[in-house]
Amino acid sequence: MKKRIFFIALILFSVFLNSMILIVSIAILKDHLSAVRDKCLAEHYVISSSLIGDMQAIEMRGNNVEENIDNLMRVYSRYLQGKGNGFAVAFCGEWIYESSAFRSEANGILPPKTGYRQDRLVYMENRSDPLLCVYGSFPAPWQDYGLMYIGSLKDTVQSWRHTKNMLFLTGAAAMLIMAFFLSQFLNIIFRPLRQISSTSAKIADGNYASRIPIRGKDEISSVAHNFNRMAQQIEIQIQQLEEAAEQKQQFIDNFSHELRIPLTAIYGYAEYIQKALIPEEERYECTRFIMSECVRLQNMAYQLLDMALLRTDGPEPGSCFFAALFGQSEKSMQMRAAEKRIKLTYAAPGDFMIRGNEEQLLILMNNLIDNAIKASPPEEEIRIRAYPEKDRIVVEVEDHGTGMEPEQVPHIKEAFYRVDKARSRAAGGAGLGLAICDRIARIHHADMTFLSEPGKGTTVKLSFPDLTENLQV
């Protein structure tokens, strides 16, 4: 495109410049010809006026004009000598005198057949050398006579040609200068486009951090700015896709690992029961272990099903009261807590209400409480409470269990991540509970934060939007 614009602009400039030079050249030629014409007319008038006076004087002395014309014209020939011009006198359509510079035979100039006329005839003869001819008849009683004056245009034409050539040479030099500056100007104009092309090629090759430097505030700078915004959005999207792909791969790897351990144990114990002669008590222990691993696989399947359902459009949100939610949670988790002699304490000073799906919120609460039970030693207390805070409704689940290291907190929402892998497997967990909780919290536009110290316990804080906000599940 740059070359096309360069050649089109250069051709248009060349046509315009040469047209202007041609017009100026023609104007100069016309001006020079006009000057020669005026000079020739003046010379013709001077000679013809003087000649008529001399002819009258010759006739008054009783002499014949035709017989004395040669002697009479010598004076005028000396007057024009060295000027390169000539003249001739005609009588009744024939030349009766010719100056040395006239050369009618060489020029082929004949007296015009115009008859008597008061105005003078001016025309050009384009022979070997261009000539400007001025012919005029004498007034009565000398109307049979006429004077032809010729002026050479050779020097005028040569001077004009030299001027014209100089103008065209100047135009050629101007074209070269124009081509140079046009090339530099187009380089400056197309520099952002080259940068856009180069940067887009880098982005296409995978270098998503490439950007275009922005200079000025013109339209091209605006294009560069928008291109950088597009590149930034592409980089963000690519990073998100890479992170999502990495998370999916990590999920698959973790899931494969979690699935392999119980399946290997089940297969090993089943093979042992089948091939070995073992007492009934040991067989019972093997079958009990197989059943516990099957239960763990079943729990994992249920949790994966819960995560899958949370990615689809669930039931429409309704009004959820914390008093009722705490009541259902206490019924579900009381027996689980009693197995470890742990006390569950629920507190909601007011009957707070939020917009949400009650089943999902119950799963969220029970998963958090179940994690707290697993992390707490026997004879401990887990407190669950709800309270308003500014324009939010806050729910806290607080335990005094093992707690977590600071570097472990950012990873606990990841699927299959375990703080204590041995304890979690022994408790039958798959590491999916907090991933499910995080998904439910985000569906309900809630913030879930963790405050934890090793050996002192963990507090999970859920901050829900104010009850007047309509949420979509």
Tab-separated table of C-alpha atoms in Angstrom:
chain	number	residue	atom	x	y	z
A	1	MET	CA	0.000	0.000	0.000
A	2	LYS	CA	2.885	2.339	0.790
A	3	LYS	CA	4.429	1.818	-2.671
A	4	ARG	CA	1.076	2.343	-4.340
A	5	ILE	CA	0.491	5.624	-2.532
A	6	PHE	CA	4.091	6.675	-3.275
A	7	PHE	CA	3.787	6.095	-7.027
A	8	ILE	CA	0.277	7.552	-7.296
A	9	ALA	CA	1.326	10.707	-5.424
A	10	LEU	CA	4.520	10.955	-7.493
A	11	ILE	CA	2.621	10.550	-10.777
A	12	LEU	CA	0.026	13.150	-9.775
A	13	PHE	CA	2.743	15.562	-8.696
A	14	SER	CA	4.650	14.917	-11.954
A	15	VAL	CA	1.555	15.565	-14.078
A	16	PHE	CA	0.764	18.733	-12.130
A	17	LEU	CA	4.362	20.015	-12.198
A	18	ASN	CA	4.900	19.298	-15.901
A	19	SER	CA	1.544	20.837	-16.750
A	20	MET	CA	2.495	23.978	-14.857
A	21	ILE	CA	5.920	24.064	-16.558
A	22	LEU	CA	4.252	23.666	-19.960
A	23	ILE	CA	1.776	26.443	-19.216
A	24	VAL	CA	4.577	28.726	-18.011
A	25	SER	CA	6.674	27.861	-21.089
A	26	ILE	CA	3.809	28.691	-23.439
A	27	ALA	CA	3.197	31.939	-21.561
A	28	ILE	CA	6.890	32.855	-21.855
A	29	LEU	CA	6.876	32.046	-25.602
A	30	LYS	CA	3.790	34.149	-26.153
A	31	ASP	CA	5.376	36.995	-24.227
A	32	HIS	CA	8.560	36.794	-26.292
A	33	LEU	CA	6.611	36.592	-29.563
A	34	SER	CA	4.514	39.562	-28.491
A	35	ALA	CA	7.685	41.557	-27.821
A	36	VAL	CA	9.127	40.633	-31.255
A	37	ARG	CA	5.806	41.479	-32.898
A	38	ASP	CA	5.673	44.901	-31.263
A	39	LYS	CA	9.257	45.560	-32.288
A	40	CYS	CA	8.604	44.484	-35.879
A	41	LEU	CA	5.467	46.629	-36.078
A	42	ALA	CA	7.403	49.619	-34.766
A	43	GLU	CA	10.229	49.075	-37.258
A	44	HIS	CA	7.734	48.629	-40.086
A	45	TYR	CA	5.959	51.837	-39.161
A	46	VAL	CA	9.187	53.830	-38.964
A	47	ILE	CA	10.512	52.568	-42.279
A	48	SER	CA	7.203	52.851	-44.134
A	49	SER	CA	6.544	56.397	-42.871
A	50	SER	CA	10.024	57.544	-43.781
A	51	LEU	CA	9.894	55.782	-47.152
A	52	ILE	CA	6.637	57.450	-48.122
A	53	GLY	CA	8.178	60.843	-47.380
A	54	ASP	CA	11.211	60.049	-49.487
A	55	MET	CA	9.062	58.805	-52.349
A	56	GLN	CA	7.084	62.061	-52.323
A	57	ALA	CA	10.333	64.046	-52.428
A	58	ILE	CA	11.636	62.033	-55.414
A	59	GLU	CA	8.399	62.550	-57.306
A	60	MET	CA	8.353	66.269	-56.565
A	61	ARG	CA	11.834	66.511	-58.156
A	62	GLY	CA	10.364	64.882	-61.258
A	63	ASN	CA	12.174	61.589	-60.916
A	64	ASN	CA	10.744	58.101	-61.240
A	65	VAL	CA	10.294	56.277	-57.938
A	66	GLU	CA	10.833	52.779	-59.339
A	67	GLU	CA	14.098	53.762	-61.007
A	68	ASN	CA	15.471	55.308	-57.831
A	69	ILE	CA	14.129	52.770	-55.357
A	70	ASP	CA	17.462	50.928	-55.036
A	71	ASN	CA	19.383	54.089	-54.133
A	72	LEU	CA	16.614	55.083	-51.756
A	73	MET	CA	16.548	51.765	-49.922
A	74	ARG	CA	20.284	51.537	-49.334
A	75	VAL	CA	19.940	53.973	-46.459
A	76	TYR	CA	17.381	51.728	-44.768
A	77	SER	CA	19.469	48.619	-45.471
A	78	ARG	CA	22.365	50.185	-43.603
A	79	TYR	CA	19.924	51.013	-40.771
A	80	LEU	CA	18.959	47.332	-40.378
A	81	GLN	CA	22.434	45.938	-40.985
A	82	GLY	CA	23.536	43.655	-38.173
A	83	LYS	CA	20.035	43.253	-36.708
A	84	GLY	CA	19.320	40.084	-38.656
A	85	ASN	CA	16.086	41.547	-40.016
A	86	GLY	CA	15.167	42.395	-43.589
A	87	PHE	CA	12.559	44.133	-45.686
A	88	ALA	CA	11.281	44.288	-49.258
A	89	VAL	CA	9.187	46.697	-51.302
A	90	ALA	CA	6.419	45.399	-53.524
A	91	PHE	CA	4.803	47.117	-56.473
A	92	CYS	CA	1.655	45.685	-58.035
A	93	GLY	CA	2.256	42.278	-56.441
A	94	GLU	CA	5.936	41.946	-57.316
A	95	TRP	CA	9.037	42.677	-55.309
A	96	ILE	CA	10.933	45.656	-56.697
A	97	TYR	CA	13.493	45.744	-53.930
A	98	GLU	CA	14.833	43.199	-51.429
A	99	SER	CA	17.368	43.724	-48.674
A	100	SER	CA	20.232	41.283	-48.282
A	101	ALA	CA	18.602	39.655	-45.284
A	102	PHE	CA	15.256	39.222	-47.025
A	103	ARG	CA	16.168	36.464	-49.534
A	104	SER	CA	12.712	35.893	-50.928
A	105	GLU	CA	13.884	33.033	-53.117
A	106	ALA	CA	15.378	31.168	-50.140
A	107	ASN	CA	12.422	31.933	-47.897
A	108	GLY	CA	9.806	31.558	-50.598
A	109	ILE	CA	8.000	34.670	-49.445
A	110	LEU	CA	5.675	36.299	-51.942
A	111	PRO	CA	3.770	39.570	-51.597
A	112	PRO	CA	0.389	38.895	-50.027
A	113	LYS	CA	-2.540	39.404	-52.392
A	114	THR	CA	-4.492	41.579	-50.052
A	115	GLY	CA	-5.115	44.610	-52.238
A	116	TYR	CA	-5.154	47.951	-50.557
A	117	ARG	CA	-5.858	47.825	-46.862
A	118	GLN	CA	-5.116	50.235	-44.066
A	119	ASP	CA	-4.334	47.663	-41.395
A	120	ARG	CA	-1.128	45.693	-41.439
A	121	LEU	CA	-0.889	41.929	-41.872
A	122	VAL	CA	1.196	40.051	-39.300
A	123	TYR	CA	1.938	36.317	-39.680
A	124	MET	CA	4.683	33.725	-39.192
A	125	GLU	CA	6.638	31.801	-41.788
A	126	ASN	CA	7.956	28.529	-40.361
A	127	ARG	CA	10.673	27.639	-42.883
A	128	SER	CA	14.202	26.589	-42.027
A	129	ASP	CA	14.242	29.517	-39.603
A	130	PRO	CA	10.968	30.843	-38.186
A	131	LEU	CA	10.197	34.395	-39.344
A	132	LEU	CA	7.701	37.002	-38.244
A	133	CYS	CA	6.322	38.891	-41.284
A	134	VAL	CA	4.668	42.328	-41.203
A	135	TYR	CA	3.157	43.577	-44.461
A	136	GLY	CA	1.361	46.863	-44.997
A	137	SER	CA	0.136	48.804	-48.083
A	138	PHE	CA	1.010	52.465	-48.519
A	139	PRO	CA	-1.774	55.066	-48.483
A	140	ALA	CA	-2.986	56.742	-51.698
A	141	PRO	CA	-1.632	57.729	-54.053
A	142	TRP	CA	0.970	55.033	-53.313
A	143	GLN	CA	-1.520	52.195	-52.766
A	144	ASP	CA	0.205	50.008	-55.369
A	145	TYR	CA	3.261	49.906	-53.136
A	146	GLY	CA	3.703	47.775	-50.059
A	147	LEU	CA	6.404	47.158	-47.484
A	148	MET	CA	7.230	43.705	-46.099
A	149	TYR	CA	9.291	43.631	-42.889
A	150	ILE	CA	10.604	40.320	-41.581
A	151	GLY	CA	12.072	39.645	-38.140
A	152	SER	CA	14.049	36.511	-37.355
A	153	LEU	CA	12.611	34.398	-34.541
A	154	LYS	CA	15.603	32.063	-34.348
A	155	ASP	CA	17.166	33.690	-31.283
A	156	THR	CA	13.776	34.048	-29.633
A	157	VAL	CA	12.893	30.373	-30.164
A	158	GLN	CA	16.330	29.213	-29.045
A	159	SER	CA	16.109	31.354	-25.939
A	160	TRP	CA	12.648	29.968	-25.241
A	161	ARG	CA	13.820	26.378	-25.746
A	162	HIS	CA	16.723	26.963	-23.385
A	163	THR	CA	14.360	28.440	-20.799
A	164	LYS	CA	11.933	25.553	-21.302
A	165	ASN	CA	14.690	22.967	-20.896
A	166	MET	CA	15.899	24.674	-17.756
A	167	LEU	CA	12.368	24.648	-16.390
A	168	PHE	CA	11.976	20.936	-17.106
A	169	LEU	CA	15.379	20.186	-15.591
A	170	THR	CA	14.352	22.157	-12.530
A	171	GLY	CA	11.113	20.194	-12.507
A	172	ALA	CA	13.054	16.915	-12.696
A	173	ALA	CA	15.200	18.020	-9.760
A	174	ALA	CA	12.030	19.017	-7.896
A	175	MET	CA	10.620	15.563	-8.670
A	176	LEU	CA	13.669	13.885	-7.139
A	177	ILE	CA	13.455	16.087	-4.058
A	178	MET	CA	9.710	15.451	-3.902
A	179	ALA	CA	10.279	11.686	-4.194
A	180	PHE	CA	12.813	11.786	-1.342
A	181	PHE	CA	10.617	13.824	1.009
A	182	LEU	CA	7.515	11.848	0.030
A	183	SER	CA	9.338	8.610	0.850
A	184	GLN	CA	10.418	9.996	4.244
A	185	PHE	CA	6.915	11.327	4.910
A	186	LEU	CA	5.321	7.978	4.044
A	187	ASN	CA	7.865	6.220	6.265
A	188	ILE	CA	6.764	8.438	9.137
A	189	ILE	CA	3.070	7.959	8.322
A	190	PHE	CA	3.318	4.179	7.922
A	191	ARG	CA	5.655	3.629	10.872
A	192	PRO	CA	2.729	2.932	13.264
A	193	LEU	CA	1.230	0.536	10.705
A	194	ARG	CA	4.565	-1.287	10.441
A	195	GLN	CA	4.686	-1.430	14.209
A	196	ILE	CA	1.120	-2.763	14.286
A	197	SER	CA	2.041	-5.397	11.682
A	198	SER	CA	5.223	-6.357	13.539
A	199	THR	CA	3.471	-6.469	16.901
A	200	SER	CA	0.548	-8.507	15.532
A	201	ALA	CA	3.063	-10.977	14.047
A	202	LYS	CA	4.744	-11.294	17.457
A	203	ILE	CA	1.366	-11.845	19.109
A	204	ALA	CA	0.527	-14.462	16.463
A	205	ASP	CA	3.815	-16.196	17.338
A	206	GLY	CA	2.829	-16.305	21.002
A	207	ASN	CA	4.479	-13.173	22.413
A	208	TYR	CA	1.295	-11.745	23.940
A	209	ALA	CA	3.140	-9.094	25.974
A	210	SER	CA	4.130	-7.124	22.844
A	211	ARG	CA	2.790	-3.575	22.663
A	212	ILE	CA	2.955	-0.636	20.246
A	213	PRO	CA	4.596	2.602	21.456
A	214	ILE	CA	2.066	5.445	21.235
A	215	ARG	CA	3.182	8.885	20.082
A	216	GLY	CA	0.909	11.871	19.561
A	217	LYS	CA	-2.867	12.068	19.615
A	218	ASP	CA	-3.841	11.566	15.967
A	219	GLU	CA	-6.037	8.873	14.421
A	220	ILE	CA	-3.172	6.414	13.980
A	221	SER	CA	-2.228	6.845	17.638
A	222	SER	CA	-5.848	6.080	18.495
A	223	VAL	CA	-5.631	2.901	16.395
A	224	ALA	CA	-2.392	1.962	18.205
A	225	HIS	CA	-4.047	2.608	21.575
A	226	ASN	CA	-7.034	0.419	20.694
A	227	PHE	CA	-4.676	-2.255	19.350
A	228	ASN	CA	-2.800	-2.274	22.665
A	229	ARG	CA	-6.104	-2.598	24.519
A	230	MET	CA	-7.045	-5.520	22.287
A	231	ALA	CA	-3.622	-7.122	22.827
A	232	GLN	CA	-4.000	-6.675	26.582
A	233	GLN	CA	-7.420	-8.315	26.543
A	234	ILE	CA	-6.042	-11.157	24.421
A	235	GLU	CA	-3.159	-11.596	26.855
A	236	ILE	CA	-5.578	-11.669	29.792
A	237	GLN	CA	-7.836	-14.168	28.014
A	238	ILE	CA	-4.879	-16.370	27.094
A	239	GLN	CA	-3.608	-16.281	30.671
A	240	GLN	CA	-7.052	-17.185	31.936
A	241	LEU	CA	-7.304	-20.035	29.429
A	242	GLU	CA	-3.840	-21.251	30.386
A	243	GLU	CA	-4.722	-21.058	34.069
A	244	ALA	CA	-8.010	-22.848	33.427
A	245	ALA	CA	-6.237	-25.524	31.380
A	246	GLU	CA	-3.623	-25.912	34.108
A	247	GLN	CA	-6.318	-26.180	36.758
A	248	LYS	CA	-8.184	-28.756	34.683
A	249	GLN	CA	-5.012	-30.748	34.150
A	250	GLN	CA	-4.204	-30.500	37.842
A	251	PHE	CA	-7.760	-31.595	38.637
A	252	ILE	CA	-7.422	-34.589	36.332
A	253	ASP	CA	-4.023	-35.499	37.794
A	254	ASN	CA	-5.292	-35.189	41.360
A	255	PHE	CA	-8.487	-37.072	40.546
A	256	SER	CA	-6.491	-39.879	38.921
A	257	HIS	CA	-4.245	-40.032	41.969
A	258	GLU	CA	-7.187	-40.039	44.387
A	259	LEU	CA	-8.947	-42.702	42.365
A	260	ARG	CA	-5.870	-44.899	42.050
A	261	ILE	CA	-5.230	-45.209	45.806
A	262	PRO	CA	-8.610	-46.714	46.866
A	263	LEU	CA	-8.887	-48.821	43.721
A	264	THR	CA	-5.431	-50.268	44.310
A	265	ALA	CA	-6.318	-51.043	47.928
A	266	ILE	CA	-9.681	-52.589	46.984
A	267	TYR	CA	-8.088	-54.721	44.281
A	268	GLY	CA	-5.266	-55.815	46.603
A	269	TYR	CA	-7.560	-56.848	49.444
A	270	ALA	CA	-10.017	-58.556	47.073
A	271	GLU	CA	-7.136	-60.504	45.469
A	272	TYR	CA	-5.833	-61.383	48.939
A	273	ILE	CA	-9.254	-62.705	50.022
A	274	GLN	CA	-9.591	-64.689	46.809
A	275	LYS	CA	-6.176	-66.344	46.761
A	276	ALA	CA	-5.151	-66.660	50.407
A	277	LEU	CA	-6.521	-68.943	53.081
A	278	ILE	CA	-7.255	-66.525	55.880
A	279	PRO	CA	-9.308	-66.823	59.060
A	280	GLU	CA	-12.807	-65.398	59.189
A	281	GLU	CA	-11.829	-62.527	61.441
A	282	GLU	CA	-9.137	-61.336	59.009
A	283	ARG	CA	-11.532	-61.786	56.088
A	284	TYR	CA	-13.992	-59.581	57.940
A	285	GLU	CA	-11.361	-56.891	58.439
A	286	CYS	CA	-10.484	-57.024	54.723
A	287	THR	CA	-14.099	-56.709	53.640
A	288	ARG	CA	-14.612	-53.847	56.109
A	289	PHE	CA	-11.653	-51.989	54.637
A	290	ILE	CA	-12.963	-52.623	51.108
A	291	MET	CA	-16.347	-51.224	52.115
A	292	SER	CA	-14.757	-48.122	53.691
A	293	GLU	CA	-12.796	-47.444	50.489
A	294	CYS	CA	-15.981	-47.928	48.468
A	295	VAL	CA	-17.725	-45.412	50.714
A	296	ARG	CA	-14.878	-42.965	50.091
A	297	LEU	CA	-15.240	-43.473	46.331
A	298	GLN	CA	-18.987	-42.987	46.708
A	299	ASN	CA	-18.484	-39.735	48.628
A	300	MET	CA	-16.047	-38.553	45.995
A	301	ALA	CA	-18.590	-39.318	43.267
A	302	TYR	CA	-21.307	-37.398	45.153
A	303	GLN	CA	-19.010	-34.420	45.617
A	304	LEU	CA	-18.029	-34.427	41.935
A	305	LEU	CA	-21.732	-34.576	41.088
A	306	ASP	CA	-22.350	-31.574	43.363
A	307	MET	CA	-19.590	-29.610	41.576
A	308	ALA	CA	-21.039	-30.533	38.188
A	309	LEU	CA	-24.517	-29.431	39.219
A	310	LEU	CA	-23.139	-26.122	40.508
A	311	ARG	CA	-21.847	-25.312	37.009
A	312	THR	CA	-25.362	-25.474	35.579
A	313	ASP	CA	-28.322	-23.218	36.207
A	314	GLY	CA	-29.721	-24.393	39.528
A	315	PRO	CA	-33.164	-23.738	40.978
A	316	GLU	CA	-34.380	-20.172	41.268
A	317	PRO	CA	-33.168	-18.379	44.423
A	318	GLY	CA	-35.640	-17.802	47.184
A	319	SER	CA	-35.718	-16.310	50.656
A	320	CYS	CA	-33.428	-18.115	53.064
A	321	PHE	CA	-33.664	-17.459	56.840
A	322	PHE	CA	-30.618	-18.303	58.932
A	323	ALA	CA	-32.662	-19.567	61.853
A	324	ALA	CA	-34.178	-22.300	59.677
A	325	LEU	CA	-30.837	-22.925	57.911
A	326	PHE	CA	-29.026	-23.333	61.259
A	327	GLY	CA	-31.764	-25.658	62.476
A	328	GLN	CA	-31.439	-27.979	59.467
A	329	SER	CA	-27.648	-27.916	59.704
A	330	GLU	CA	-27.743	-28.826	63.409
A	331	LYS	CA	-29.962	-31.836	62.715
A	332	SER	CA	-27.607	-32.987	59.921
A	333	MET	CA	-24.299	-32.472	61.715
A	334	GLN	CA	-25.125	-33.147	65.391
A	335	MET	CA	-24.602	-36.910	65.167
A	336	ARG	CA	-21.379	-36.452	63.148
A	337	ALA	CA	-20.070	-34.090	65.842
A	338	ALA	CA	-21.200	-36.409	68.659
A	339	GLU	CA	-18.999	-39.207	67.298
A	340	LYS	CA	-15.937	-37.057	68.194
A	341	ARG	CA	-17.568	-35.581	71.335
A	342	ILE	CA	-17.548	-32.116	69.774
A	343	LYS	CA	-20.115	-29.477	70.715
A	344	LEU	CA	-21.816	-27.421	67.981
A	345	THR	CA	-23.055	-23.973	69.010
A	346	TYR	CA	-25.327	-22.006	66.662
A	347	ALA	CA	-26.067	-18.310	67.256
A	348	ALA	CA	-28.143	-15.870	65.195
A	349	PRO	CA	-29.185	-12.782	67.234
A	350	GLY	CA	-31.774	-11.845	64.633
A	351	ASP	CA	-33.676	-13.846	62.084
A	352	PHE	CA	-31.537	-12.686	59.162
A	353	MET	CA	-32.610	-13.358	55.618
A	354	ILE	CA	-30.675	-13.478	52.351
A	355	ARG	CA	-31.616	-14.249	48.777
A	356	GLY	CA	-30.275	-17.640	47.795
A	357	ASN	CA	-30.837	-21.328	47.220
A	358	GLU	CA	-31.437	-23.038	50.571
A	359	GLU	CA	-30.173	-26.465	49.488
A	360	GLN	CA	-26.862	-25.076	48.214
A	361	LEU	CA	-26.402	-22.892	51.296
A	362	LEU	CA	-27.023	-25.948	53.505
A	363	ILE	CA	-24.322	-27.867	51.578
A	364	LEU	CA	-22.003	-24.878	52.100
A	365	MET	CA	-22.661	-24.751	55.858
A	366	ASN	CA	-22.374	-28.512	56.380
A	367	ASN	CA	-19.109	-28.771	54.413
A	368	LEU	CA	-17.526	-26.020	56.500
A	369	ILE	CA	-18.743	-27.590	59.739
A	370	ASP	CA	-17.579	-31.045	58.599
A	371	ASN	CA	-14.073	-29.661	57.888
A	372	ALA	CA	-14.076	-28.020	61.322
A	373	ILE	CA	-15.053	-31.354	62.957
A	374	LYS	CA	-12.251	-33.172	61.120
A	375	ALA	CA	-9.698	-30.557	62.230
A	376	SER	CA	-10.852	-30.398	65.888
A	377	PRO	CA	-9.747	-32.732	68.664
A	378	PRO	CA	-12.389	-34.352	70.926
A	379	GLU	CA	-14.095	-32.317	73.666
A	380	GLU	CA	-13.783	-29.088	71.651
A	381	GLU	CA	-16.480	-26.603	70.623
A	382	ILE	CA	-17.334	-25.305	67.130
A	383	ARG	CA	-19.210	-22.002	67.036
A	384	ILE	CA	-21.440	-21.038	64.112
A	385	ARG	CA	-22.932	-17.559	64.187
A	386	ALA	CA	-24.550	-14.966	61.917
A	387	TYR	CA	-24.545	-11.175	62.409
A	388	PRO	CA	-24.927	-7.963	60.354
A	389	GLU	CA	-21.853	-5.956	59.418
A	390	LYS	CA	-22.491	-2.642	57.604
A	391	ASP	CA	-24.517	-3.594	54.520
A	392	ARG	CA	-23.503	-7.285	54.633
A	393	ILE	CA	-24.671	-10.434	56.463
A	394	VAL	CA	-21.714	-12.344	57.946
A	395	VAL	CA	-21.639	-16.036	58.880
A	396	GLU	CA	-18.660	-17.436	60.805
A	397	VAL	CA	-17.624	-21.039	61.481
A	398	GLU	CA	-14.940	-21.071	64.185
A	399	ASP	CA	-12.998	-24.081	65.468
A	400	HIS	CA	-9.996	-24.601	67.750
A	401	GLY	CA	-8.373	-27.376	65.804
A	402	THR	CA	-5.018	-27.899	64.128
A	403	GLY	CA	-5.115	-24.728	62.016
A	404	MET	CA	-3.035	-24.074	58.893
A	405	GLU	CA	0.267	-22.524	57.885
A	406	PRO	CA	-0.011	-19.129	56.075
A	407	GLU	CA	1.322	-20.567	52.790
A	408	GLN	CA	-1.365	-23.267	52.840
A	409	VAL	CA	-4.346	-20.895	53.056
A	410	PRO	CA	-4.331	-19.718	49.369
A	411	HIS	CA	-4.530	-23.332	48.111
A	412	ILE	CA	-7.275	-24.793	50.270
A	413	LYS	CA	-10.011	-23.917	47.752
A	414	GLU	CA	-8.345	-26.010	45.056
A	415	ALA	CA	-9.909	-29.370	44.236
A	416	PHE	CA	-8.197	-32.376	45.896
A	417	TYR	CA	-5.879	-30.133	47.933
A	418	ARG	CA	-5.320	-31.372	51.500
A	419	VAL	CA	-3.564	-29.624	54.339
A	420	ASP	CA	-2.911	-32.930	56.086
A	421	LYS	CA	-3.096	-35.684	53.474
A	422	ALA	CA	-2.804	-38.584	55.926
A	423	ARG	CA	-5.524	-37.223	58.225
A	424	SER	CA	-7.886	-36.421	55.354
A	425	ARG	CA	-7.616	-39.847	53.791
A	426	ALA	CA	-8.124	-41.469	57.173
A	427	ALA	CA	-11.240	-39.349	57.614
A	428	GLY	CA	-12.508	-40.343	54.187
A	429	GLY	CA	-12.177	-36.924	52.582
A	430	ALA	CA	-11.348	-36.324	48.916
A	431	GLY	CA	-10.311	-32.673	49.115
A	432	LEU	CA	-13.365	-31.401	47.211
A	433	GLY	CA	-15.393	-29.886	50.059
A	434	LEU	CA	-13.874	-26.376	50.048
A	435	ALA	CA	-13.874	-26.285	46.243
A	436	ILE	CA	-17.629	-26.885	46.402
A	437	CYS	CA	-17.976	-24.247	49.143
A	438	ASP	CA	-16.066	-21.696	47.077
A	439	ARG	CA	-18.298	-22.327	44.071
A	440	ILE	CA	-21.490	-21.936	46.119
A	441	ALA	CA	-20.160	-18.749	47.737
A	442	ARG	CA	-19.353	-17.205	44.334
A	443	ILE	CA	-22.808	-18.169	43.027
A	444	HIS	CA	-24.314	-16.246	45.939
A	445	HIS	CA	-21.930	-13.289	45.467
A	446	ALA	CA	-20.425	-13.952	48.891
A	447	ASP	CA	-16.806	-13.475	49.987
A	448	MET	CA	-15.226	-16.443	51.776
A	449	THR	CA	-12.084	-15.729	53.804
A	450	PHE	CA	-9.985	-17.871	56.182
A	451	LEU	CA	-8.222	-16.787	59.375
A	452	SER	CA	-6.016	-19.577	60.660
A	453	GLU	CA	-2.993	-20.181	62.897
A	454	PRO	CA	-1.253	-23.514	63.413
A	455	GLY	CA	-2.384	-25.108	66.682
A	456	LYS	CA	-4.989	-22.383	67.397
A	457	GLY	CA	-7.732	-23.187	64.922
A	458	THR	CA	-9.457	-21.695	61.908
A	459	THR	CA	-12.263	-19.196	61.411
A	460	VAL	CA	-14.133	-19.212	58.099
A	461	LYS	CA	-15.931	-15.954	57.360
A	462	LEU	CA	-18.740	-15.744	54.788
A	463	SER	CA	-19.892	-12.238	53.853
A	464	PHE	CA	-23.195	-12.168	51.951
A	465	PRO	CA	-24.680	-9.145	50.128
A	466	ASP	CA	-27.415	-7.248	51.781
A	467	LEU	CA	-30.798	-8.951	51.784
A	468	THR	CA	-32.368	-6.495	49.350
A	469	GLU	CA	-29.974	-7.508	46.538
A	470	ASN	CA	-31.382	-9.936	43.977
A	471	LEU	CA	-28.927	-12.693	43.148
A	472	GLN	CA	-29.019	-15.193	40.328
A	473	VAL	CA	-28.003	-18.773	41.033
